[in-house]
Short mmCIF file of C-alpha atoms in Angstrom, two decimals:
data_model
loop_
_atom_site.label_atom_id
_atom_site.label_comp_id
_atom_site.label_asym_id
_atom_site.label_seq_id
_atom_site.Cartn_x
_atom_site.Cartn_y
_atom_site.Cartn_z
CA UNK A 1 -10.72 -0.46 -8.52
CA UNK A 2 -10.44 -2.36 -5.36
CA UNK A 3 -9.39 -0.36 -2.15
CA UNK A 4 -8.57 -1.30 1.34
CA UNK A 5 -9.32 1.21 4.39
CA UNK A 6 -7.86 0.20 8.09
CA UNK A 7 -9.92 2.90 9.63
CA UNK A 8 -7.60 3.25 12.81
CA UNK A 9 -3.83 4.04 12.51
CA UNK A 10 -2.69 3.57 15.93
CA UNK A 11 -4.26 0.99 18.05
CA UNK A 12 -3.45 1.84 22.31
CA UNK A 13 -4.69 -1.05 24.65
CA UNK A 14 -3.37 -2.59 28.00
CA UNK A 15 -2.36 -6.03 27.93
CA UNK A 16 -4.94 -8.29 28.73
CA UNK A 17 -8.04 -6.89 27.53
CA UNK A 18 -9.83 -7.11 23.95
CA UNK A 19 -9.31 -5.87 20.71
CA UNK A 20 -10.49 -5.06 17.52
CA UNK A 21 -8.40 -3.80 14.31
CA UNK A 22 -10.76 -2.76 11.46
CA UNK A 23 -10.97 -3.38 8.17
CA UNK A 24 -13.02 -2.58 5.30
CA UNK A 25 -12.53 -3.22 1.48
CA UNK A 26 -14.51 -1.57 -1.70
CA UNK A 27 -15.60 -4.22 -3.78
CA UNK A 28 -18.48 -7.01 -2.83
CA UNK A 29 -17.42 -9.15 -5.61
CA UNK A 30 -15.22 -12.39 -4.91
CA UNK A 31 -12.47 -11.87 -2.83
CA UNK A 32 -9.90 -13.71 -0.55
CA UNK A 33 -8.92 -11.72 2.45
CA UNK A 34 -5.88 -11.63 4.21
CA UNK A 35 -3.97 -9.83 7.50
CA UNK A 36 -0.55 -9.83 7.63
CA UNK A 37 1.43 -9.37 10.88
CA UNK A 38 4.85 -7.05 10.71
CA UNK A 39 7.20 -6.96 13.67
CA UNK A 40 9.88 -4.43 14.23
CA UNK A 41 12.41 -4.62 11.43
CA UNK A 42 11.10 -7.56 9.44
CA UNK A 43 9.03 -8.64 6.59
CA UNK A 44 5.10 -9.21 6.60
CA UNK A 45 4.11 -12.69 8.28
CA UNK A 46 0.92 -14.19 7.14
CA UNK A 47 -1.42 -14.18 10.42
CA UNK A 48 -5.14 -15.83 8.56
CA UNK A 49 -6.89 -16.09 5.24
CA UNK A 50 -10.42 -16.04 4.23
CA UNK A 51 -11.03 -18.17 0.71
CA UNK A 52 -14.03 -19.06 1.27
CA UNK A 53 -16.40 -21.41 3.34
CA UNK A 54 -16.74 -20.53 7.18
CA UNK A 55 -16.50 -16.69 7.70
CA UNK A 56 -14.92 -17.08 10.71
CA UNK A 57 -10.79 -17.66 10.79
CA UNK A 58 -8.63 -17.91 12.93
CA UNK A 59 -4.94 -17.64 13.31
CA UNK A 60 -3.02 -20.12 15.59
CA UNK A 61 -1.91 -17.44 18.30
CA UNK A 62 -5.47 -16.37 19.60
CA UNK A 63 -6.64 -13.86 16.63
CA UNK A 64 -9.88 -14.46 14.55
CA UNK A 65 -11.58 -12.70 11.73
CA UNK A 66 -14.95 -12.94 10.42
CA UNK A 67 -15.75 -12.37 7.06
CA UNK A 68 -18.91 -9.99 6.24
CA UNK A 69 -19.96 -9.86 2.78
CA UNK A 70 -22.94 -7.31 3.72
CA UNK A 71 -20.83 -4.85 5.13
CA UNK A 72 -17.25 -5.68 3.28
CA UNK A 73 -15.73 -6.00 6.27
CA UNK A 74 -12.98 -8.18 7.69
CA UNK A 75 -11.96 -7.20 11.37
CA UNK A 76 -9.40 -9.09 13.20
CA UNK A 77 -10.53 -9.58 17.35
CA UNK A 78 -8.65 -10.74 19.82
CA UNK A 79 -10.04 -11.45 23.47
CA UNK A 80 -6.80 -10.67 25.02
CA UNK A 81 -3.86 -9.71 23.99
CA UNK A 82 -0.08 -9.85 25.09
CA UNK A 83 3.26 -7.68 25.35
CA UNK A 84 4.26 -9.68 22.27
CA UNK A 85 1.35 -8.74 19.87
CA UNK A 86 2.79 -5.33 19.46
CA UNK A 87 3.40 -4.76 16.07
CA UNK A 88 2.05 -3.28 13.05
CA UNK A 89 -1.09 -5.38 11.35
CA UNK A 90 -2.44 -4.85 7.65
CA UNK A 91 -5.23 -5.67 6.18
CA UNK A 92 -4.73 -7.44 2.51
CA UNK A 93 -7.67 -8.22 -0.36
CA UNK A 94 -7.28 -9.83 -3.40
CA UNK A 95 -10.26 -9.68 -6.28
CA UNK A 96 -7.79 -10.85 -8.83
CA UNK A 97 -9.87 -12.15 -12.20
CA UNK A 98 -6.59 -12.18 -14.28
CA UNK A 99 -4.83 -14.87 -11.40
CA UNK A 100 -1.80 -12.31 -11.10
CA UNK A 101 -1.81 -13.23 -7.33
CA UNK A 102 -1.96 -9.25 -6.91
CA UNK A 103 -2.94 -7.93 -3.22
CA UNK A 104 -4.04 -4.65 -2.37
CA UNK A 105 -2.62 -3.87 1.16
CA UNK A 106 -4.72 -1.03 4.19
CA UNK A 107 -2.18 1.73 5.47
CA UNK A 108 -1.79 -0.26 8.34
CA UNK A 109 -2.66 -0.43 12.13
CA UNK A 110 -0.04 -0.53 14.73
CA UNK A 111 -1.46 -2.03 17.89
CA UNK A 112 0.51 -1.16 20.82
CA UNK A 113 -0.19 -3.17 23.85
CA UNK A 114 0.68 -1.48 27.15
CA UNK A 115 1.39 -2.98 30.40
CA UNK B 4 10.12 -20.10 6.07
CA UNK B 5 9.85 -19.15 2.64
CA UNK B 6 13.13 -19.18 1.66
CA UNK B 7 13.87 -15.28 0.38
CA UNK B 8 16.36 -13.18 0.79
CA UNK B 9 17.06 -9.73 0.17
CA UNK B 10 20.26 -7.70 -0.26
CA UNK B 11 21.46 -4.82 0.50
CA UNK B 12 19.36 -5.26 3.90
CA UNK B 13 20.20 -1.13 4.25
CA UNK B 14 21.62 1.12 1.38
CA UNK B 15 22.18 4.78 1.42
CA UNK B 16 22.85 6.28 -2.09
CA UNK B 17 22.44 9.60 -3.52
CA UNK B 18 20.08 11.61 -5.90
CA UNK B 19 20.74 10.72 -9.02
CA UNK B 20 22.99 7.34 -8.74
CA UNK B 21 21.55 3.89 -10.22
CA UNK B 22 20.38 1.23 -7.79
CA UNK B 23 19.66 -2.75 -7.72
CA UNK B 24 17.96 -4.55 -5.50
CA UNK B 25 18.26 -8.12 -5.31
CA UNK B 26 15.79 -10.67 -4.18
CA UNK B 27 16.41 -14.40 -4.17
CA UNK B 28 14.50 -17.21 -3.42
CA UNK B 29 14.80 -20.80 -2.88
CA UNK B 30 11.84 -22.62 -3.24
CA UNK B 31 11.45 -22.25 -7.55
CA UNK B 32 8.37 -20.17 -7.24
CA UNK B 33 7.22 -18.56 -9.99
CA UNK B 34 5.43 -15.55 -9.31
CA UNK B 35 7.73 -12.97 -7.44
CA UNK B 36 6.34 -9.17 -6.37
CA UNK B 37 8.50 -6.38 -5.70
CA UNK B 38 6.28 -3.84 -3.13
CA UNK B 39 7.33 -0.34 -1.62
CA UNK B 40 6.17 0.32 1.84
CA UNK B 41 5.48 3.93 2.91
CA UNK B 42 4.02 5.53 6.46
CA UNK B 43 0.35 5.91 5.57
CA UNK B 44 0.44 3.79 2.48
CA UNK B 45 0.53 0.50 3.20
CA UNK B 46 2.29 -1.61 1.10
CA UNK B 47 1.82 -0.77 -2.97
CA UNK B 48 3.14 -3.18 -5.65
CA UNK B 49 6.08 -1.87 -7.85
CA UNK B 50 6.25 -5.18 -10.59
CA UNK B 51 5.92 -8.57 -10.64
CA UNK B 52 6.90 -11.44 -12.47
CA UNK B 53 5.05 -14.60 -13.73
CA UNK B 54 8.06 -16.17 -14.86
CA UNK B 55 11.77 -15.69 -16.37
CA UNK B 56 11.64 -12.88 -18.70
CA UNK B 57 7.59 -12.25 -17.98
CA UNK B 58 7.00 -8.84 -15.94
CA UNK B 59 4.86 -6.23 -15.86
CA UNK B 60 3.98 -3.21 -14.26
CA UNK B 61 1.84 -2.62 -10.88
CA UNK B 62 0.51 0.37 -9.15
CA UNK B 63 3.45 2.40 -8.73
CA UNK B 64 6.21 1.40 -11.71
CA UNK B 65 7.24 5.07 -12.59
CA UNK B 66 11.49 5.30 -12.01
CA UNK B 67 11.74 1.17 -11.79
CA UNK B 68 12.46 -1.49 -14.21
CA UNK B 69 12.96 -5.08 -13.19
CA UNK B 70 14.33 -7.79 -14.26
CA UNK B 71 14.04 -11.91 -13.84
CA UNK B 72 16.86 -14.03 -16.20
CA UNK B 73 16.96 -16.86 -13.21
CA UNK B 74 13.53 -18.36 -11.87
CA UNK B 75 15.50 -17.45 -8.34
CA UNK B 76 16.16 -13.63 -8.87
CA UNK B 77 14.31 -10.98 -9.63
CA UNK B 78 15.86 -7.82 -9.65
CA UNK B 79 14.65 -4.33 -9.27
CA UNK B 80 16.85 -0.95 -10.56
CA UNK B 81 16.12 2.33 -9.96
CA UNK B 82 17.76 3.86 -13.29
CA UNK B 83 18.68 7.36 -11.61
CA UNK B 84 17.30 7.24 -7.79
CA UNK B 85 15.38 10.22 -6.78
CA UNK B 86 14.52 11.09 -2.91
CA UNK B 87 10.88 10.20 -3.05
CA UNK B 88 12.30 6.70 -3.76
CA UNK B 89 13.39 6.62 -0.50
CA UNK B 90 11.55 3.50 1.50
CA UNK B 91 11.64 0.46 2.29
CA UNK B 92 11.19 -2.17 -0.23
CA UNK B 93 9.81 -5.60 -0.13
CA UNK B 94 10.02 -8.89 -2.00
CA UNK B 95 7.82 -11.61 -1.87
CA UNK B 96 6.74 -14.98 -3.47
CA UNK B 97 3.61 -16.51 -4.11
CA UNK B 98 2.63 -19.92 -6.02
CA UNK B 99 -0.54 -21.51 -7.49
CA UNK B 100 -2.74 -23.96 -4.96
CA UNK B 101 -3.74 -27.38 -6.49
CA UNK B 102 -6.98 -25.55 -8.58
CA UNK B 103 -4.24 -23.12 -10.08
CA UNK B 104 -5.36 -20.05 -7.97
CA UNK B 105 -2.96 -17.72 -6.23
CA UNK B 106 -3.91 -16.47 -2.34
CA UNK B 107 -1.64 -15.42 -0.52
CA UNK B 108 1.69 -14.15 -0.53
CA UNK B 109 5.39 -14.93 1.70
CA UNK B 110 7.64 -11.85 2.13
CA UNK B 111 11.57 -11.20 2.40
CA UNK B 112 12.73 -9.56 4.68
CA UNK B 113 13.10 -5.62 3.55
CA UNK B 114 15.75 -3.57 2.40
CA UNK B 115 15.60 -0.12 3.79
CA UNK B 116 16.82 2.25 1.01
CA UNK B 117 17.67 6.03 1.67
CA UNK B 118 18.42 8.22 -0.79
CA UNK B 119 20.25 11.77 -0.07
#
């Protein structure tokens, strides 16, 4: 069965400088990718997808992830990030042969951006 | 915007005492996911729906039952709520793109549920 590992739980970094949330799923088969955003007290917001075609997305506010089939990884970067990208991110993969829409969701990263 | 709602948005009940959650949505999509979200667990899919009256069980079903009579609502019940049951619980929609694939999914916003 598919699994989802975010391989860091907390995330310290000062605002302004680079980083890099991890994520790595089980299965090399076909599969969309996904990382969701969640702010204090709300629901998940959709920050990029990976269907297919370029391996490199990216998310409208500054965040990119590249896809790498080799290594079944899908990391989200960010060259410099703000007071505002505080929050918790997950990683979400979908290898879904029945078309349930099903996602299976990392424990989560909370980056926590310092001033 | 994806048009859900959720409600309660906070409930506090005790062991043993039936709860419903409601989700409603807008937009007459229709696949709907009910997910539980734990520290250190992520998020993990309770049930889902493909339709009125068509459900069915995901990762984590044991002590809920759902329920979808409206393409709008899809409810989920705790028959007799235990403490481990304590979380908070999300709802979300997702519909088919133009080849009839499902991606990705839009969330409600949460309802925190703690049971004493």
């Amino acid at each position: 069965a598919q699994s989802v590992t975010q391989l860091d739980s907390q995330v310290p970094v000062f605002e302004e400088a680079p980083v890099e949330l991890r994520c790595n799923y089980s299965s090399s088969v076909s599969v969309y990718l996904f990382w969701y955003v969640q702010y204090p007290n709300q629901g998940l917001q959709l920050l990029l997808k990976y269907l297919s075609g370029s391996t490199l997305v990216e998310s409208i506010n500054g965040f990119e992830a590249e896809f790498n089939k080799s290594q079944t990884s899908f990391h989200l970067r960010k060259p410099s990030v703000h007071i505002s990208d505080t929050a918790e991110y997950f990683c979400a993969v979908s290898d879904d042969p029945g078309n349930t829409g099903k996602l299976i969701f990392g424990q989560g990263t909370t980056l926590q951006v310092k001033p | 915007d994806a048009g859900i709602t959720q409600s309660p948005r906070h409930k506090v009940t005790e062991t043993g005492t039936p709860v419903t959650l409601r989700c409603h949505q807008t937009e007459n999509h229709r696949y709907m996911y009910w997910y539980r979200q734990d520290p250190g667990h992520g998020l993990r899919l309770i049930h889902y729906s493909y339709g009125v009256k068509d459900t069915d069980k995901g990762e984590v079903s044991d002590g809920y039952s759902v329920s979808r009579s409206k393409t709008e609502d899809f409810l989920l019940t705790l028959e007799s709520a235990t403490s481990s049951q304590t979380s908070v619980y999300f709802c979300a929609i997702s519909e088919p793109s133009g080849t009839g694939r499902l991606y990705e999914q839009y969330f409600g916003p949460g309802t925190r549920l703690t049971v004493t």
